[in-house]
mmCIF file with all atom_site columns, C-alpha atoms in Angstrom:
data_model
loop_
_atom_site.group_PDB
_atom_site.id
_atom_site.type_symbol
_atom_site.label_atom_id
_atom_site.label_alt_id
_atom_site.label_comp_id
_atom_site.label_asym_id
_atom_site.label_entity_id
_atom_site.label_seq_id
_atom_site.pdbx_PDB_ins_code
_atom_site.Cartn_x
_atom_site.Cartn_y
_atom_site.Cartn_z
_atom_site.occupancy
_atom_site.B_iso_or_equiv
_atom_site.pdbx_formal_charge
_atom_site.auth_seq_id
_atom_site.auth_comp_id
_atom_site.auth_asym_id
_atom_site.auth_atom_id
_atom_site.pdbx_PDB_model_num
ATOM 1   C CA . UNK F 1 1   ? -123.525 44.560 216.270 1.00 0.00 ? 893  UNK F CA 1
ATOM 2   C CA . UNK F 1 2   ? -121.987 43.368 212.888 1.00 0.00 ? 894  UNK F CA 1
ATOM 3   C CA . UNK F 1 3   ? -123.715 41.922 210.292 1.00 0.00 ? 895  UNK F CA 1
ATOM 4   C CA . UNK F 1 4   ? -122.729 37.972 209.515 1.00 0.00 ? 896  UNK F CA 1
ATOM 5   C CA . UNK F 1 5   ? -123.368 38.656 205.492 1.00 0.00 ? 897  UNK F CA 1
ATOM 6   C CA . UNK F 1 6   ? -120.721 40.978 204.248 1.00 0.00 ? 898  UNK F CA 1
ATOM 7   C CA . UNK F 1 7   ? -121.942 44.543 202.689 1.00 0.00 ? 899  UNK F CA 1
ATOM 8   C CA . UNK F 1 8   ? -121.468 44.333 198.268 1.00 0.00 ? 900  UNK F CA 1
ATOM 9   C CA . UNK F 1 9   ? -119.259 47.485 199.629 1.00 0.00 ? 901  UNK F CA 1
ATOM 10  C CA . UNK F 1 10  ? -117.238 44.716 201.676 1.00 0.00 ? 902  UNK F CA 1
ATOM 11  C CA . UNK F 1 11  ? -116.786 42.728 198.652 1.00 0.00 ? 903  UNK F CA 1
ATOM 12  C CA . UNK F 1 12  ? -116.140 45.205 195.904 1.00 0.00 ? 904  UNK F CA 1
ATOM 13  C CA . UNK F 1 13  ? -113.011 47.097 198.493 1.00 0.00 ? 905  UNK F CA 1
ATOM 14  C CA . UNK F 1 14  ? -111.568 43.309 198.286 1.00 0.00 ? 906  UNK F CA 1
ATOM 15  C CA . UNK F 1 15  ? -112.098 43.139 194.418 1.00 0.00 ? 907  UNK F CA 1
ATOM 16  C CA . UNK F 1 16  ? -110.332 46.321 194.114 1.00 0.00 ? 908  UNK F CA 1
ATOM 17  C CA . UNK F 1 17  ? -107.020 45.793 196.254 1.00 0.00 ? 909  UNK F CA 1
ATOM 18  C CA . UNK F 1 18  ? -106.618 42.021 195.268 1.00 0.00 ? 910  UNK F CA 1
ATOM 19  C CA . UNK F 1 19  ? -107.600 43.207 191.587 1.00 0.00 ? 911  UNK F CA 1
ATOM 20  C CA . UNK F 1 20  ? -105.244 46.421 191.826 1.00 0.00 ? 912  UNK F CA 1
ATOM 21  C CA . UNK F 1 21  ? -103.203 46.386 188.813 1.00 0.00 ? 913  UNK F CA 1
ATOM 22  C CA . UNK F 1 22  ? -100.046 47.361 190.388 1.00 0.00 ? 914  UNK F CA 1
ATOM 23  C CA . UNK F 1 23  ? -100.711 44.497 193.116 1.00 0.00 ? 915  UNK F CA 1
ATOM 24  C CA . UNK F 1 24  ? -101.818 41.710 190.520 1.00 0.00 ? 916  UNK F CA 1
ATOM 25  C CA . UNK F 1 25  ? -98.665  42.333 188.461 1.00 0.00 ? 917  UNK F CA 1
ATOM 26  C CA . UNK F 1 26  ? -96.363  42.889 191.169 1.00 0.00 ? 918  UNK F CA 1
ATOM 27  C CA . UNK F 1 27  ? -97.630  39.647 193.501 1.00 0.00 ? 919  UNK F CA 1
ATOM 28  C CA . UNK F 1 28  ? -97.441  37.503 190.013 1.00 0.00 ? 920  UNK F CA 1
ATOM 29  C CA . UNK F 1 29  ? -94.084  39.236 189.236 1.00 0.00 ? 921  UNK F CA 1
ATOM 30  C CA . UNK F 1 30  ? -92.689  38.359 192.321 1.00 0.00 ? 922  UNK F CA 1
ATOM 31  C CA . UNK F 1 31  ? -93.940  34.681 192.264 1.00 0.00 ? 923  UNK F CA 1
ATOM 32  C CA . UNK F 1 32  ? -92.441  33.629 189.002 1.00 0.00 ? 924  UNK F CA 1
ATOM 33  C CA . UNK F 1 33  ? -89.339  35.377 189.012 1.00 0.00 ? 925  UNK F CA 1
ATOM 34  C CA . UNK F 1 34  ? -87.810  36.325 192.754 1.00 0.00 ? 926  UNK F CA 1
ATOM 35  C CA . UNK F 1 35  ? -87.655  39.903 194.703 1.00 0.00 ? 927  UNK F CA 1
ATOM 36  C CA . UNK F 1 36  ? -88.300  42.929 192.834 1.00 0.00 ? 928  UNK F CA 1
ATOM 37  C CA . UNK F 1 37  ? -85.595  45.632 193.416 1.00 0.00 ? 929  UNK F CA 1
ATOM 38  C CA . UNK F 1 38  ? -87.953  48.472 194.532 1.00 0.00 ? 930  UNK F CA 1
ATOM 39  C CA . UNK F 1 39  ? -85.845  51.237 192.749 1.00 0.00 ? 931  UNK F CA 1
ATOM 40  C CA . UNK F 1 40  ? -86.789  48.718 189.745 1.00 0.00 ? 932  UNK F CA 1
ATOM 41  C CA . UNK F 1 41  ? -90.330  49.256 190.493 1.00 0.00 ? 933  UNK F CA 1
ATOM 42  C CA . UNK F 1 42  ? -91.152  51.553 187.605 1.00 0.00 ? 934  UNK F CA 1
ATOM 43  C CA . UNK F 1 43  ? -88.390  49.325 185.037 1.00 0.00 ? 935  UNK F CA 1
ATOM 44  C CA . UNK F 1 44  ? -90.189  46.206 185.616 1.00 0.00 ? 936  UNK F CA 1
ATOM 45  C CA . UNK F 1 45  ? -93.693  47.520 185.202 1.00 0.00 ? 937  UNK F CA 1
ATOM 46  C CA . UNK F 1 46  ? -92.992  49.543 182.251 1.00 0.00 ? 938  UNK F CA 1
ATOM 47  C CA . UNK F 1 47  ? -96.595  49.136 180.613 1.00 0.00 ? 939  UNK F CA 1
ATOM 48  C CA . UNK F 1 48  ? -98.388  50.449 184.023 1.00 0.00 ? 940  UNK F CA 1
ATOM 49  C CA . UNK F 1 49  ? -98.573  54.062 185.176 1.00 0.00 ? 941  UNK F CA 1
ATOM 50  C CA . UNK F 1 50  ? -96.203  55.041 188.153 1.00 0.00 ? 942  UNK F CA 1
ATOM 51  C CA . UNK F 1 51  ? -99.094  55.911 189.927 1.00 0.00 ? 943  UNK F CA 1
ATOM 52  C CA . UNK F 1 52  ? -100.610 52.145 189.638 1.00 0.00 ? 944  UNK F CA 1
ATOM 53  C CA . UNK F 1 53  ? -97.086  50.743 190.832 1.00 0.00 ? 945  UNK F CA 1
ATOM 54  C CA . UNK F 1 54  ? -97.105  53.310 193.377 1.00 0.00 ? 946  UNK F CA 1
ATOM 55  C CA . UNK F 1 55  ? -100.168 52.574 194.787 1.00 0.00 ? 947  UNK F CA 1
ATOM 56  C CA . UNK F 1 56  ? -100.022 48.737 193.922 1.00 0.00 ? 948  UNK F CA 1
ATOM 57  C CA . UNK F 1 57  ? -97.269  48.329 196.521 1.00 0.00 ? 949  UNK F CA 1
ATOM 58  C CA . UNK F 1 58  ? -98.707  50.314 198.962 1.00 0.00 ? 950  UNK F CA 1
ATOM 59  C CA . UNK F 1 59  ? -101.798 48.351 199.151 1.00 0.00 ? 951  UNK F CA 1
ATOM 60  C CA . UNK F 1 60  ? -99.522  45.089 198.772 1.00 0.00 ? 952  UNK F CA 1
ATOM 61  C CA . UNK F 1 61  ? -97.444  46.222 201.800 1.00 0.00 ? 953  UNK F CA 1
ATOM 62  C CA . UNK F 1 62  ? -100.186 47.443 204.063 1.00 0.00 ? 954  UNK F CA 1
ATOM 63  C CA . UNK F 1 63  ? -102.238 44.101 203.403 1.00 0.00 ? 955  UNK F CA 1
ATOM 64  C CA . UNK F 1 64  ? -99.122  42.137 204.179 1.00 0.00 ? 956  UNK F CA 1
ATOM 65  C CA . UNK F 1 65  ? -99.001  40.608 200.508 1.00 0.00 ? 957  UNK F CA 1
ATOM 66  C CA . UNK F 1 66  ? -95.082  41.483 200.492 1.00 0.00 ? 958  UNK F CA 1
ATOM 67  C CA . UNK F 1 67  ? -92.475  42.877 202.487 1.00 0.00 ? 959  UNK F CA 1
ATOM 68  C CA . UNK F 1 68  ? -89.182  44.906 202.205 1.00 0.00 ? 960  UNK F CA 1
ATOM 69  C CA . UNK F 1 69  ? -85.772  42.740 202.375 1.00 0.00 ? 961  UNK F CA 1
ATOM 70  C CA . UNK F 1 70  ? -82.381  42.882 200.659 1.00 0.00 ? 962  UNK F CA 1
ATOM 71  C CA . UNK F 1 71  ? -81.457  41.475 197.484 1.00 0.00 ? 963  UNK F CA 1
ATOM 72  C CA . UNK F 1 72  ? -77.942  42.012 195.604 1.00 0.00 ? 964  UNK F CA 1
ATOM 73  C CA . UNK F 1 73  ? -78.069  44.555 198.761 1.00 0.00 ? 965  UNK F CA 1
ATOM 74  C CA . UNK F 1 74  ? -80.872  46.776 197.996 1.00 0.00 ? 966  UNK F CA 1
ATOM 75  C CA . UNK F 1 75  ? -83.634  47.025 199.355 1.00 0.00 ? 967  UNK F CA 1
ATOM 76  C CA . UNK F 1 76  ? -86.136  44.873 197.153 1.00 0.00 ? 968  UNK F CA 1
ATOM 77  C CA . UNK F 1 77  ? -89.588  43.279 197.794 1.00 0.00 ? 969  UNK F CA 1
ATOM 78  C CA . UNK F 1 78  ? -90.780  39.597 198.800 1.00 0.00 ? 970  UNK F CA 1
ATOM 79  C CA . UNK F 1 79  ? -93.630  37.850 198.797 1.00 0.00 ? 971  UNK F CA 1
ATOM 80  C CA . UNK F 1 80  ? -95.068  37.144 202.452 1.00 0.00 ? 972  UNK F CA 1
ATOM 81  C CA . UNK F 1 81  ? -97.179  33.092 202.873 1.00 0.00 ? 973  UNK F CA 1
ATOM 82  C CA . UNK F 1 82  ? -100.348 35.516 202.579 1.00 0.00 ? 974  UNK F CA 1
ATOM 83  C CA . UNK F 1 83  ? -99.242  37.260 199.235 1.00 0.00 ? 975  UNK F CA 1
ATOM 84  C CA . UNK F 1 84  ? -96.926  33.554 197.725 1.00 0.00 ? 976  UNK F CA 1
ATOM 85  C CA . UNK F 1 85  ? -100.740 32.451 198.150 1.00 0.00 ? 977  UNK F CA 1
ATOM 86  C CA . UNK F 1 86  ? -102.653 35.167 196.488 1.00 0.00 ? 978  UNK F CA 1
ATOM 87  C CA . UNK F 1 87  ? -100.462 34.463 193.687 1.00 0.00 ? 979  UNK F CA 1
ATOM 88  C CA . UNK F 1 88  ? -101.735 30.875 193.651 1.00 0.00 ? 980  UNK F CA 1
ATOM 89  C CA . UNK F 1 89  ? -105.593 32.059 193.644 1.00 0.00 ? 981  UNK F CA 1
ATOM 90  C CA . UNK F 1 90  ? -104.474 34.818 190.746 1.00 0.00 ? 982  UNK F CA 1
ATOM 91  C CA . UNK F 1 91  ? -103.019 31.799 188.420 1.00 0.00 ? 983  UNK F CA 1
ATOM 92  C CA . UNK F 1 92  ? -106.264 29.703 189.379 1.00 0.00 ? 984  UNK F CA 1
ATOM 93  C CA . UNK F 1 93  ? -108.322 32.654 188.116 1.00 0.00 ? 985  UNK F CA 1
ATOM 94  C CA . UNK F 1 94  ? -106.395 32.938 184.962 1.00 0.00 ? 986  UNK F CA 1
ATOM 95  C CA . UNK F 1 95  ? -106.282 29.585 184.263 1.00 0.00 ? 987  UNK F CA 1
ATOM 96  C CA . UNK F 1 96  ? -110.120 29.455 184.635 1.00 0.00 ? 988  UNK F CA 1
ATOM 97  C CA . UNK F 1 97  ? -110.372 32.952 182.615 1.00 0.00 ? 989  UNK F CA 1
ATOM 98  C CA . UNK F 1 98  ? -108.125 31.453 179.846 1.00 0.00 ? 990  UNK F CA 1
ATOM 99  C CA . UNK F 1 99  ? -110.609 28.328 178.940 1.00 0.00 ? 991  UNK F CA 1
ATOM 100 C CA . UNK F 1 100 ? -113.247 30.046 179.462 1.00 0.00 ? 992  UNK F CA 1
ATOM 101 C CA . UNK F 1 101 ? -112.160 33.281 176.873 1.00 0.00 ? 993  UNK F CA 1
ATOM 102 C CA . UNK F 1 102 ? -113.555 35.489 180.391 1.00 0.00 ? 994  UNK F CA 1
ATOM 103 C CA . UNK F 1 103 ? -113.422 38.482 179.364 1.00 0.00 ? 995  UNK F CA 1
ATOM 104 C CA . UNK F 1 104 ? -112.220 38.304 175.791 1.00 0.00 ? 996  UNK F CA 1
ATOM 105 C CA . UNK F 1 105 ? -110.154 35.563 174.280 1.00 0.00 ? 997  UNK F CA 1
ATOM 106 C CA . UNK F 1 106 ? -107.075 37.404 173.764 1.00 0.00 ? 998  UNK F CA 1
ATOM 107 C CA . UNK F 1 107 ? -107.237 38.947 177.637 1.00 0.00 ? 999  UNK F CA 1
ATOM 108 C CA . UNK F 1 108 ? -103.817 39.481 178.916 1.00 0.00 ? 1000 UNK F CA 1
ATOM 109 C CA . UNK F 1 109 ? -103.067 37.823 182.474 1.00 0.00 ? 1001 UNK F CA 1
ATOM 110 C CA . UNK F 1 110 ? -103.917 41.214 184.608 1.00 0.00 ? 1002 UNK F CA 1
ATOM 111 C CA . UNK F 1 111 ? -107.454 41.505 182.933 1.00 0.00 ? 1003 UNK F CA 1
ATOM 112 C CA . UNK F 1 112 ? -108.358 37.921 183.417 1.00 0.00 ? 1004 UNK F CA 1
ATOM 113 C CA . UNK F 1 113 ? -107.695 38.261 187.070 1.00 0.00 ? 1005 UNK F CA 1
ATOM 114 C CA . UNK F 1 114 ? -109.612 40.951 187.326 1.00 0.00 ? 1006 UNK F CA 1
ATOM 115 C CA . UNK F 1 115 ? -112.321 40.073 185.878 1.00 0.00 ? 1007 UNK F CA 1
ATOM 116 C CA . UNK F 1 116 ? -112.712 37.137 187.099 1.00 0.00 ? 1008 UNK F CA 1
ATOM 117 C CA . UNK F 1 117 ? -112.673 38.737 190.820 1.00 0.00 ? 1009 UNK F CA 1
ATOM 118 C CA . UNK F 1 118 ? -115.248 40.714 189.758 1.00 0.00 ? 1010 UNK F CA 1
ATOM 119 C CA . UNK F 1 119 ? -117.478 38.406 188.431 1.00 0.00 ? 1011 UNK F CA 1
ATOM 120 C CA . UNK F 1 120 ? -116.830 36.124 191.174 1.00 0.00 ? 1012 UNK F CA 1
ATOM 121 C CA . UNK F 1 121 ? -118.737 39.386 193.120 1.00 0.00 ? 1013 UNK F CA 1
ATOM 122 C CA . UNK F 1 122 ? -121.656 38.705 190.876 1.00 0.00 ? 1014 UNK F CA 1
ATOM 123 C CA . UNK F 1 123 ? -121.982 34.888 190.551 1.00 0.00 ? 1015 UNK F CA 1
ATOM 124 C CA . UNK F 1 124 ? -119.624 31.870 191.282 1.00 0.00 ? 1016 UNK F CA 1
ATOM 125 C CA . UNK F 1 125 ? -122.221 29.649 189.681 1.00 0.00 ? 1017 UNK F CA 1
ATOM 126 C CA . UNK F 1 126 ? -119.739 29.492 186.237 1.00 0.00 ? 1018 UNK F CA 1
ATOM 127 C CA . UNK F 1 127 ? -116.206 29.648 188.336 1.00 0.00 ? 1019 UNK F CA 1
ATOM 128 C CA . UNK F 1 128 ? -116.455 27.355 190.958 1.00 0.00 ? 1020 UNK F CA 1
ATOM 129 C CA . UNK F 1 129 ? -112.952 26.496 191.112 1.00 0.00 ? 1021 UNK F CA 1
ATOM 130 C CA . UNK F 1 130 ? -111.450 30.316 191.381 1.00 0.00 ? 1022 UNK F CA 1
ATOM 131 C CA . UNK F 1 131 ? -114.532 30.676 193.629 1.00 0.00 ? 1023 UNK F CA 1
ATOM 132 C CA . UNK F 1 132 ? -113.017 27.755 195.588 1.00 0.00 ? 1024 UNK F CA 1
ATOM 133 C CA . UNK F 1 133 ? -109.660 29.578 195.603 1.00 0.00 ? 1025 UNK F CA 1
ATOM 134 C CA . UNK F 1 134 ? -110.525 32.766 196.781 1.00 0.00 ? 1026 UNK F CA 1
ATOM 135 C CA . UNK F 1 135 ? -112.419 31.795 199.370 1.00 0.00 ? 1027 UNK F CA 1
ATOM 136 C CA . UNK F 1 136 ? -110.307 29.705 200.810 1.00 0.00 ? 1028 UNK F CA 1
ATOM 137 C CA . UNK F 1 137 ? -107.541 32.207 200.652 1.00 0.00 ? 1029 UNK F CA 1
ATOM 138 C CA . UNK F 1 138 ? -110.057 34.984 202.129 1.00 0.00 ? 1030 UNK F CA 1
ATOM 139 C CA . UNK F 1 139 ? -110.394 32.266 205.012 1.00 0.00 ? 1031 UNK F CA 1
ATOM 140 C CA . UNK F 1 140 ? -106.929 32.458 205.461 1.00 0.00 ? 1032 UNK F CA 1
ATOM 141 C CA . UNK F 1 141 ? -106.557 36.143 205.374 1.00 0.00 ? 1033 UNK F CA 1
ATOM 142 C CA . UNK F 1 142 ? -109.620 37.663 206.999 1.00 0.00 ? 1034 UNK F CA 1
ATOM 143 C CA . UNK F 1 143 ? -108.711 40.908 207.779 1.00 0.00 ? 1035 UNK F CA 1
ATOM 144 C CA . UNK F 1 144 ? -108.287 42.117 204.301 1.00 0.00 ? 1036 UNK F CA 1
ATOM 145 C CA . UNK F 1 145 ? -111.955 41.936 203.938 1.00 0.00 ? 1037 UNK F CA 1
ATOM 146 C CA . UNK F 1 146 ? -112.768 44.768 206.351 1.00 0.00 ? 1038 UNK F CA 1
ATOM 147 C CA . UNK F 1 147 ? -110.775 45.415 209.216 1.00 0.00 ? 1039 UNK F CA 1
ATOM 148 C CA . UNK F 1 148 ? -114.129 46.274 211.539 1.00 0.00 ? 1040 UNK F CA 1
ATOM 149 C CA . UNK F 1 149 ? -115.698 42.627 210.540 1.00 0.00 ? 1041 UNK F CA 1
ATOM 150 C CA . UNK F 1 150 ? -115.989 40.388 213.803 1.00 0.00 ? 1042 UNK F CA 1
ATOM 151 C CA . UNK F 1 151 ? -117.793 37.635 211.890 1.00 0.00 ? 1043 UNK F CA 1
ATOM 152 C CA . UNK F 1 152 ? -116.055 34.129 210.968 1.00 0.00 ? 1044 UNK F CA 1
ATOM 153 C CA . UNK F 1 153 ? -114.867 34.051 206.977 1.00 0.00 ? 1045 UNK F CA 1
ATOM 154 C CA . UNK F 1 154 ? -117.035 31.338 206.934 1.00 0.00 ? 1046 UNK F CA 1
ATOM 155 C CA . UNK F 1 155 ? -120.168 32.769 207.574 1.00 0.00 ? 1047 UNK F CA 1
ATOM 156 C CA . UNK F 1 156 ? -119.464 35.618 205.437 1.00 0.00 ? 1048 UNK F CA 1
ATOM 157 C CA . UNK F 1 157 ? -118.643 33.988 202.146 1.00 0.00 ? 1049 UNK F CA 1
ATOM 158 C CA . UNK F 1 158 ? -121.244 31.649 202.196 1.00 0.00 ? 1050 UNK F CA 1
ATOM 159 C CA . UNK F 1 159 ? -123.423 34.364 202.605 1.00 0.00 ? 1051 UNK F CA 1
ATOM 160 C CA . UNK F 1 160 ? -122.187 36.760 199.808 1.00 0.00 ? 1052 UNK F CA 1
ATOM 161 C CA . UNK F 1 161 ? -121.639 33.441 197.085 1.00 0.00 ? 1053 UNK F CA 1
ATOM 162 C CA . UNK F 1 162 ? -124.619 31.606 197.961 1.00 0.00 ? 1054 UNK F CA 1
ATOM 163 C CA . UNK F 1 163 ? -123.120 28.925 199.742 1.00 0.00 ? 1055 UNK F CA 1
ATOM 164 C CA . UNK F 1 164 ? -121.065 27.832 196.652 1.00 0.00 ? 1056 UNK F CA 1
ATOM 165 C CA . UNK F 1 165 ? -117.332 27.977 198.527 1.00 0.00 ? 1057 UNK F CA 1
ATOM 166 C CA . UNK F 1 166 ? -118.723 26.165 201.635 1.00 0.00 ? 1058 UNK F CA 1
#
């Protein structure tokens, strides 16, 4: 039998691949400026570790957040609908980080996203609107919560943030 409120082990595995610095930077990178060449992987991420690319696009492919096509005729990444709409909930949560100086006021983009995520794991009570967001877009994309879950989205998020995305 599953349970209809998700585990805090349920929600922190989504805060860590939708916060994954290699897949924050590389959905957002995608979104504002085209397909990323994937032989430019490590060029256009210069300030992350090639492991946190590395691993960033693996957990952005296998969650269906982007997929391999051609570009210039290499082999170069896209954004899927799931991952184009990630991008939207990561600018919401920036946007919302930025007025709000969450974490610090001088935050780059990556950190506020992150952070935000996370505290939206801990209280939506101050961040409605990325609360909004992310739940909508967890909705949407239910099996990147936990591919065993059987329970609605619905039921689950109302659950874990007190009924505040319902």
């Amino acid at each position: 039998m599953t349970s209809t409120k998700p585990t805090p082990a349920q929600l922190v595995h989504t805060v860590e691949v939708l916060g994954h610095p290699g897949v924050v930077r590389l959905v957002s990178e995608i979104d504002d400026h085209g397909p990323v060449a994937r032989h430019m992987l490590s060029r256009t991420f210069p300030d992350l570790r090639l492991q946190q690319v590395r691993d960033g696009s693996v957990l952005a492919r296998t969650h269906r957040l982007i997929h391999s096509g051609q570009q210039a005729g290499q082999p170069a990444y896209r954004l899927t609908p799931r991952g184009a709409a990630l991008a939207d909930v990561y600018d919401t949560a920036a946007r919302w980080a930025r007025a709000h100086h969450h974490p610090t006021r001088h935050a780059d983009f990556t950190t506020r996203v992150r952070a935000t995520l996370t505290l939206l794991t801990q209280n939506t009570a101050h961040a409605t609107e990325p609360a909004q967001a992310l739940h909508q877009w967890i909705q949407a994309n239910w099996g990147i919560l936990d591919a065993r879950a059987a329970t609605s989205p619905a039921v689950v998020l109302n659950a874990s943030f007190g009924g505040a995305c319902g």
